[in-house]
PDB file of C-alpha atoms in Angstrom:
ATOM      1  CA  MET A   1       4.191  32.286  -8.447  1.00  0.00           C
ATOM      2  CA  LYS A   2       5.970  29.119  -9.585  1.00  0.00           C
ATOM      3  CA  THR A   3       4.292  26.975 -12.196  1.00  0.00           C
ATOM      4  CA  LEU A   4       3.681  23.281 -11.626  1.00  0.00           C
ATOM      5  CA  ASN A   5       6.393  22.428 -14.172  1.00  0.00           C
ATOM      6  CA  HIS A   6       8.862  24.658 -12.339  1.00  0.00           C
ATOM      7  CA  TRP A   7       8.040  22.848  -9.074  1.00  0.00           C
ATOM      8  CA  PHE A   8       8.502  19.487 -10.829  1.00  0.00           C
ATOM      9  CA  GLU A   9      11.864  20.515 -12.300  1.00  0.00           C
ATOM     10  CA  GLU A  10      13.104  21.664  -8.907  1.00  0.00           C
ATOM     11  CA  TYR A  11      11.758  18.536  -7.181  1.00  0.00           C
ATOM     12  CA  ALA A  12      13.371  16.267  -9.772  1.00  0.00           C
ATOM     13  CA  ILE A  13      16.837  17.594  -8.934  1.00  0.00           C
ATOM     14  CA  SER A  14      16.933  15.497  -5.756  1.00  0.00           C
ATOM     15  CA  HIS A  15      15.151  12.550  -7.373  1.00  0.00           C
ATOM     16  CA  GLN A  16      17.457  11.321 -10.151  1.00  0.00           C
ATOM     17  CA  ASN A  17      18.511   7.897  -8.874  1.00  0.00           C
ATOM     18  CA  PRO A  18      16.212   5.163 -10.279  1.00  0.00           C
ATOM     19  CA  LYS A  19      16.047   3.351  -6.906  1.00  0.00           C
ATOM     20  CA  ASN A  20      15.124   6.557  -5.099  1.00  0.00           C
ATOM     21  CA  LYS A  21      12.460   7.277  -7.719  1.00  0.00           C
ATOM     22  CA  THR A  22      10.986   3.794  -7.309  1.00  0.00           C
ATOM     23  CA  ILE A  23      10.958   4.192  -3.537  1.00  0.00           C
ATOM     24  CA  HIS A  24       9.183   7.540  -3.951  1.00  0.00           C
ATOM     25  CA  TYR A  25       6.608   6.041  -6.324  1.00  0.00           C
ATOM     26  CA  ILE A  26       5.636   3.692  -3.473  1.00  0.00           C
ATOM     27  CA  CYS A  27       6.257   5.763  -0.362  1.00  0.00           C
ATOM     28  CA  VAL A  28       4.827   9.157  -1.358  1.00  0.00           C
ATOM     29  CA  PRO A  29       1.355   7.755  -2.146  1.00  0.00           C
ATOM     30  CA  ALA A  30       1.588   5.620   1.022  1.00  0.00           C
ATOM     31  CA  ILE A  31       2.303   8.716   3.119  1.00  0.00           C
ATOM     32  CA  PHE A  32      -0.567  10.610   1.468  1.00  0.00           C
ATOM     33  CA  PHE A  33      -2.854   7.621   2.074  1.00  0.00           C
ATOM     34  CA  SER A  34      -1.772   7.261   5.712  1.00  0.00           C
ATOM     35  CA  ILE A  35      -2.210  10.964   6.462  1.00  0.00           C
ATOM     36  CA  LEU A  36      -5.775  10.755   5.188  1.00  0.00           C
ATOM     37  CA  GLY A  37      -6.277   7.677   7.372  1.00  0.00           C
ATOM     38  CA  LEU A  38      -4.947   9.531  10.405  1.00  0.00           C
ATOM     39  CA  LEU A  39      -7.229  12.486   9.680  1.00  0.00           C
ATOM     40  CA  MET A  40     -10.174  10.126   9.269  1.00  0.00           C
ATOM     41  CA  SER A  41      -9.335   8.681  12.692  1.00  0.00           C
ATOM     42  CA  ILE A  42      -9.944  11.987  14.453  1.00  0.00           C
ATOM     43  CA  PRO A  43     -13.423  12.069  16.001  1.00  0.00           C
ATOM     44  CA  SER A  44     -15.685  14.171  13.811  1.00  0.00           C
ATOM     45  CA  GLN A  45     -18.764  14.886  15.899  1.00  0.00           C
ATOM     46  CA  ILE A  46     -18.445  18.605  15.148  1.00  0.00           C
ATOM     47  CA  ILE A  47     -18.658  17.978  11.419  1.00  0.00           C
ATOM     48  CA  SER A  48     -21.461  15.441  11.819  1.00  0.00           C
ATOM     49  CA  ASN A  49     -23.541  17.662  14.088  1.00  0.00           C
ATOM     50  CA  LYS A  50     -23.114  20.839  12.030  1.00  0.00           C
ATOM     51  CA  LEU A  51     -23.541  19.393   8.545  1.00  0.00           C
ATOM     52  CA  ASN A  52     -25.937  16.530   9.328  1.00  0.00           C
ATOM     53  CA  LEU A  53     -24.946  14.762   6.111  1.00  0.00           C
ATOM     54  CA  ASN A  54     -25.327  11.128   7.197  1.00  0.00           C
ATOM     55  CA  LEU A  55     -22.567  10.195   4.733  1.00  0.00           C
ATOM     56  CA  PRO A  56     -19.798   8.626   6.838  1.00  0.00           C
ATOM     57  CA  ILE A  57     -17.116   8.903   4.169  1.00  0.00           C
ATOM     58  CA  ILE A  58     -17.642  12.678   3.898  1.00  0.00           C
ATOM     59  CA  GLU A  59     -18.071  13.423   7.604  1.00  0.00           C
ATOM     60  CA  ASN A  60     -14.422  13.440   8.628  1.00  0.00           C
ATOM     61  CA  TRP A  61     -11.451  15.757   8.983  1.00  0.00           C
ATOM     62  CA  ALA A  62      -9.709  14.276   5.951  1.00  0.00           C
ATOM     63  CA  VAL A  63     -12.355  15.749   3.662  1.00  0.00           C
ATOM     64  CA  VAL A  64     -12.055  19.155   5.346  1.00  0.00           C
ATOM     65  CA  VAL A  65      -8.260  19.155   4.908  1.00  0.00           C
ATOM     66  CA  LEU A  66      -8.572  17.857   1.337  1.00  0.00           C
ATOM     67  CA  LEU A  67     -10.649  20.895   0.386  1.00  0.00           C
ATOM     68  CA  PHE A  68      -7.614  23.068   1.154  1.00  0.00           C
ATOM     69  CA  VAL A  69      -5.254  20.601  -0.528  1.00  0.00           C
ATOM     70  CA  ILE A  70      -7.323  20.683  -3.719  1.00  0.00           C
ATOM     71  CA  LEU A  71      -7.300  24.504  -3.605  1.00  0.00           C
ATOM     72  CA  PHE A  72      -3.488  24.395  -3.452  1.00  0.00           C
ATOM     73  CA  TYR A  73      -3.376  22.226  -6.582  1.00  0.00           C
ATOM     74  CA  LEU A  74      -6.024  24.292  -8.368  1.00  0.00           C
ATOM     75  CA  ARG A  75      -3.685  27.292  -8.145  1.00  0.00           C
ATOM     76  CA  LEU A  76      -1.125  25.269 -10.096  1.00  0.00           C
ATOM     77  CA  SER A  77      -3.191  23.154 -12.482  1.00  0.00           C
ATOM     78  CA  VAL A  78      -6.843  22.188 -12.839  1.00  0.00           C
ATOM     79  CA  ALA A  79      -5.822  18.872 -14.409  1.00  0.00           C
ATOM     80  CA  MET A  80      -3.510  18.044 -11.494  1.00  0.00           C
ATOM     81  CA  ALA A  81      -6.176  19.056  -8.984  1.00  0.00           C
ATOM     82  CA  LEU A  82      -8.535  16.573 -10.650  1.00  0.00           C
ATOM     83  CA  LYS A  83      -5.910  13.809 -10.610  1.00  0.00           C
ATOM     84  CA  ILE A  84      -5.203  14.434  -6.917  1.00  0.00           C
ATOM     85  CA  ALA A  85      -8.954  14.527  -6.192  1.00  0.00           C
ATOM     86  CA  VAL A  86      -9.438  11.135  -7.861  1.00  0.00           C
ATOM     87  CA  PHE A  87      -6.479   9.641  -5.990  1.00  0.00           C
ATOM     88  CA  ALA A  88      -7.651  11.185  -2.706  1.00  0.00           C
ATOM     89  CA  SER A  89     -11.164   9.803  -3.259  1.00  0.00           C
ATOM     90  CA  LEU A  90      -9.751   6.310  -3.721  1.00  0.00           C
ATOM     91  CA  CYS A  91      -7.681   6.767  -0.559  1.00  0.00           C
ATOM     92  CA  LEU A  92     -10.763   7.863   1.393  1.00  0.00           C
ATOM     93  CA  ILE A  93     -12.749   4.848   0.234  1.00  0.00           C
ATOM     94  CA  VAL A  94      -9.977   2.348   1.038  1.00  0.00           C
ATOM     95  CA  ASN A  95      -9.333   3.983   4.418  1.00  0.00           C
ATOM     96  CA  TYR A  96     -13.048   3.873   5.181  1.00  0.00           C
ATOM     97  CA  PHE A  97     -13.128   0.112   4.629  1.00  0.00           C
ATOM     98  CA  ILE A  98      -9.882  -0.454   6.531  1.00  0.00           C
ATOM     99  CA  GLY A  99     -11.516   1.384   9.434  1.00  0.00           C
ATOM    100  CA  LYS A 100     -14.446  -1.042   9.327  1.00  0.00           C
ATOM    101  CA  PHE A 101     -12.197  -4.043  10.020  1.00  0.00           C
ATOM    102  CA  PHE A 102      -9.080  -2.690  11.753  1.00  0.00           C
ATOM    103  CA  SER A 103      -7.957   0.181  13.913  1.00  0.00           C
ATOM    104  CA  LEU A 104      -7.450   2.807  11.203  1.00  0.00           C
ATOM    105  CA  TRP A 105      -5.114   4.981  13.239  1.00  0.00           C
ATOM    106  CA  ILE A 106      -2.795   2.049  14.005  1.00  0.00           C
ATOM    107  CA  VAL A 107      -2.720   0.958  10.353  1.00  0.00           C
ATOM    108  CA  SER A 108      -2.125   4.567   9.287  1.00  0.00           C
ATOM    109  CA  ILE A 109       0.696   5.197  11.764  1.00  0.00           C
ATOM    110  CA  THR A 110       2.360   1.943  10.693  1.00  0.00           C
ATOM    111  CA  ILE A 111       2.164   2.818   6.989  1.00  0.00           C
ATOM    112  CA  PHE A 112       3.272   6.400   7.686  1.00  0.00           C
ATOM    113  CA  SER A 113       6.320   5.275   9.684  1.00  0.00           C
ATOM    114  CA  ILE A 114       7.447   2.615   7.217  1.00  0.00           C
ATOM    115  CA  ALA A 115       6.961   4.959   4.257  1.00  0.00           C
ATOM    116  CA  TRP A 116       9.037   7.737   5.852  1.00  0.00           C
ATOM    117  CA  ILE A 117      11.809   5.278   6.639  1.00  0.00           C
ATOM    118  CA  GLY A 118      11.685   4.333   2.951  1.00  0.00           C
ATOM    119  CA  GLN A 119      11.812   7.978   1.898  1.00  0.00           C
ATOM    120  CA  PHE A 120      14.895   8.716   3.981  1.00  0.00           C
ATOM    121  CA  TYR A 121      16.537   5.506   2.785  1.00  0.00           C
ATOM    122  CA  GLY A 122      15.874   6.595  -0.808  1.00  0.00           C
ATOM    123  CA  HIS A 123      17.473   9.946  -0.155  1.00  0.00           C
ATOM    124  CA  SER A 124      20.492   8.264   1.418  1.00  0.00           C
ATOM    125  CA  ILE A 125      20.871   6.322  -1.848  1.00  0.00           C
ATOM    126  CA  GLU A 126      20.428   9.557  -3.799  1.00  0.00           C
ATOM    127  CA  GLY A 127      22.917  11.383  -1.612  1.00  0.00           C
ATOM    128  CA  LYS A 128      20.706  14.474  -1.444  1.00  0.00           C
ATOM    129  CA  LYS A 129      18.441  15.928   1.216  1.00  0.00           C
ATOM    130  CA  PRO A 130      14.679  15.659   0.752  1.00  0.00           C
ATOM    131  CA  SER A 131      13.278  18.668  -1.120  1.00  0.00           C
ATOM    132  CA  PHE A 132      10.936  19.620   1.715  1.00  0.00           C
ATOM    133  CA  MET A 133      13.956  20.581   3.814  1.00  0.00           C
ATOM    134  CA  LYS A 134      14.400  23.479   1.388  1.00  0.00           C
ATOM    135  CA  ASP A 135      10.704  24.397   1.137  1.00  0.00           C
ATOM    136  CA  LEU A 136       7.803  22.732   2.966  1.00  0.00           C
ATOM    137  CA  GLN A 137       5.612  23.179  -0.108  1.00  0.00           C
ATOM    138  CA  PHE A 138       7.500  20.260  -1.628  1.00  0.00           C
ATOM    139  CA  LEU A 139       5.476  18.031   0.725  1.00  0.00           C
ATOM    140  CA  MET A 140       2.525  18.965  -1.508  1.00  0.00           C
ATOM    141  CA  ILE A 141       4.512  18.723  -4.747  1.00  0.00           C
ATOM    142  CA  GLY A 142       5.679  15.147  -4.058  1.00  0.00           C
ATOM    143  CA  PRO A 143       2.281  13.494  -4.623  1.00  0.00           C
ATOM    144  CA  ALA A 144       1.696  15.506  -7.807  1.00  0.00           C
ATOM    145  CA  TRP A 145       5.187  14.652  -9.091  1.00  0.00           C
ATOM    146  CA  VAL A 146       4.584  10.947  -8.479  1.00  0.00           C
ATOM    147  CA  ILE A 147       1.176  11.013 -10.160  1.00  0.00           C
ATOM    148  CA  GLU A 148       2.560  12.936 -13.132  1.00  0.00           C
ATOM    149  CA  ASN A 149       5.506  10.554 -13.522  1.00  0.00           C
ATOM    150  CA  LEU A 150       3.458   7.378 -13.137  1.00  0.00           C
ATOM    151  CA  LEU A 151       0.749   8.530 -15.553  1.00  0.00           C
ATOM    152  CA  SER A 152       3.264   9.689 -18.157  1.00  0.00           C
ATOM    153  CA  LYS A 153       5.191   6.367 -18.196  1.00  0.00           C
ATOM    154  CA  LYS A 154       5.046   4.726 -21.588  1.00  0.00           C
TER     155      LYS A 154
END
């Protein structure tokens, strides 16, 4: 099994250009955020009825999917799993409040679309294909790589 550092080294190969990196620092978290918003937009009566939690921020598909996402990161690094969990929690809270005032799925689709356009533009600057075209697991490595790079900036 690859280590987190090995994933980061491989991911970094197609993310050398400073403009592409900056675009990724904005767009990768935006995509993560928008995917959670889209998942939160899916009706969750099954979760509500089965769990009977009465906690609207927990009773959604985003939380169910995040449990598996966190397990993926736990295999690689407990510290990274915690960082992703904190970021994901912030995303859930912000998405929850967006959903109170706007159509969350429309906001999420808009952010998702703009962020992917940005990603592909960044890779056109870089002159290299996105890493996920080699291995879909890089879709999970991207958010961790961004978090690691942003938190290690001096």
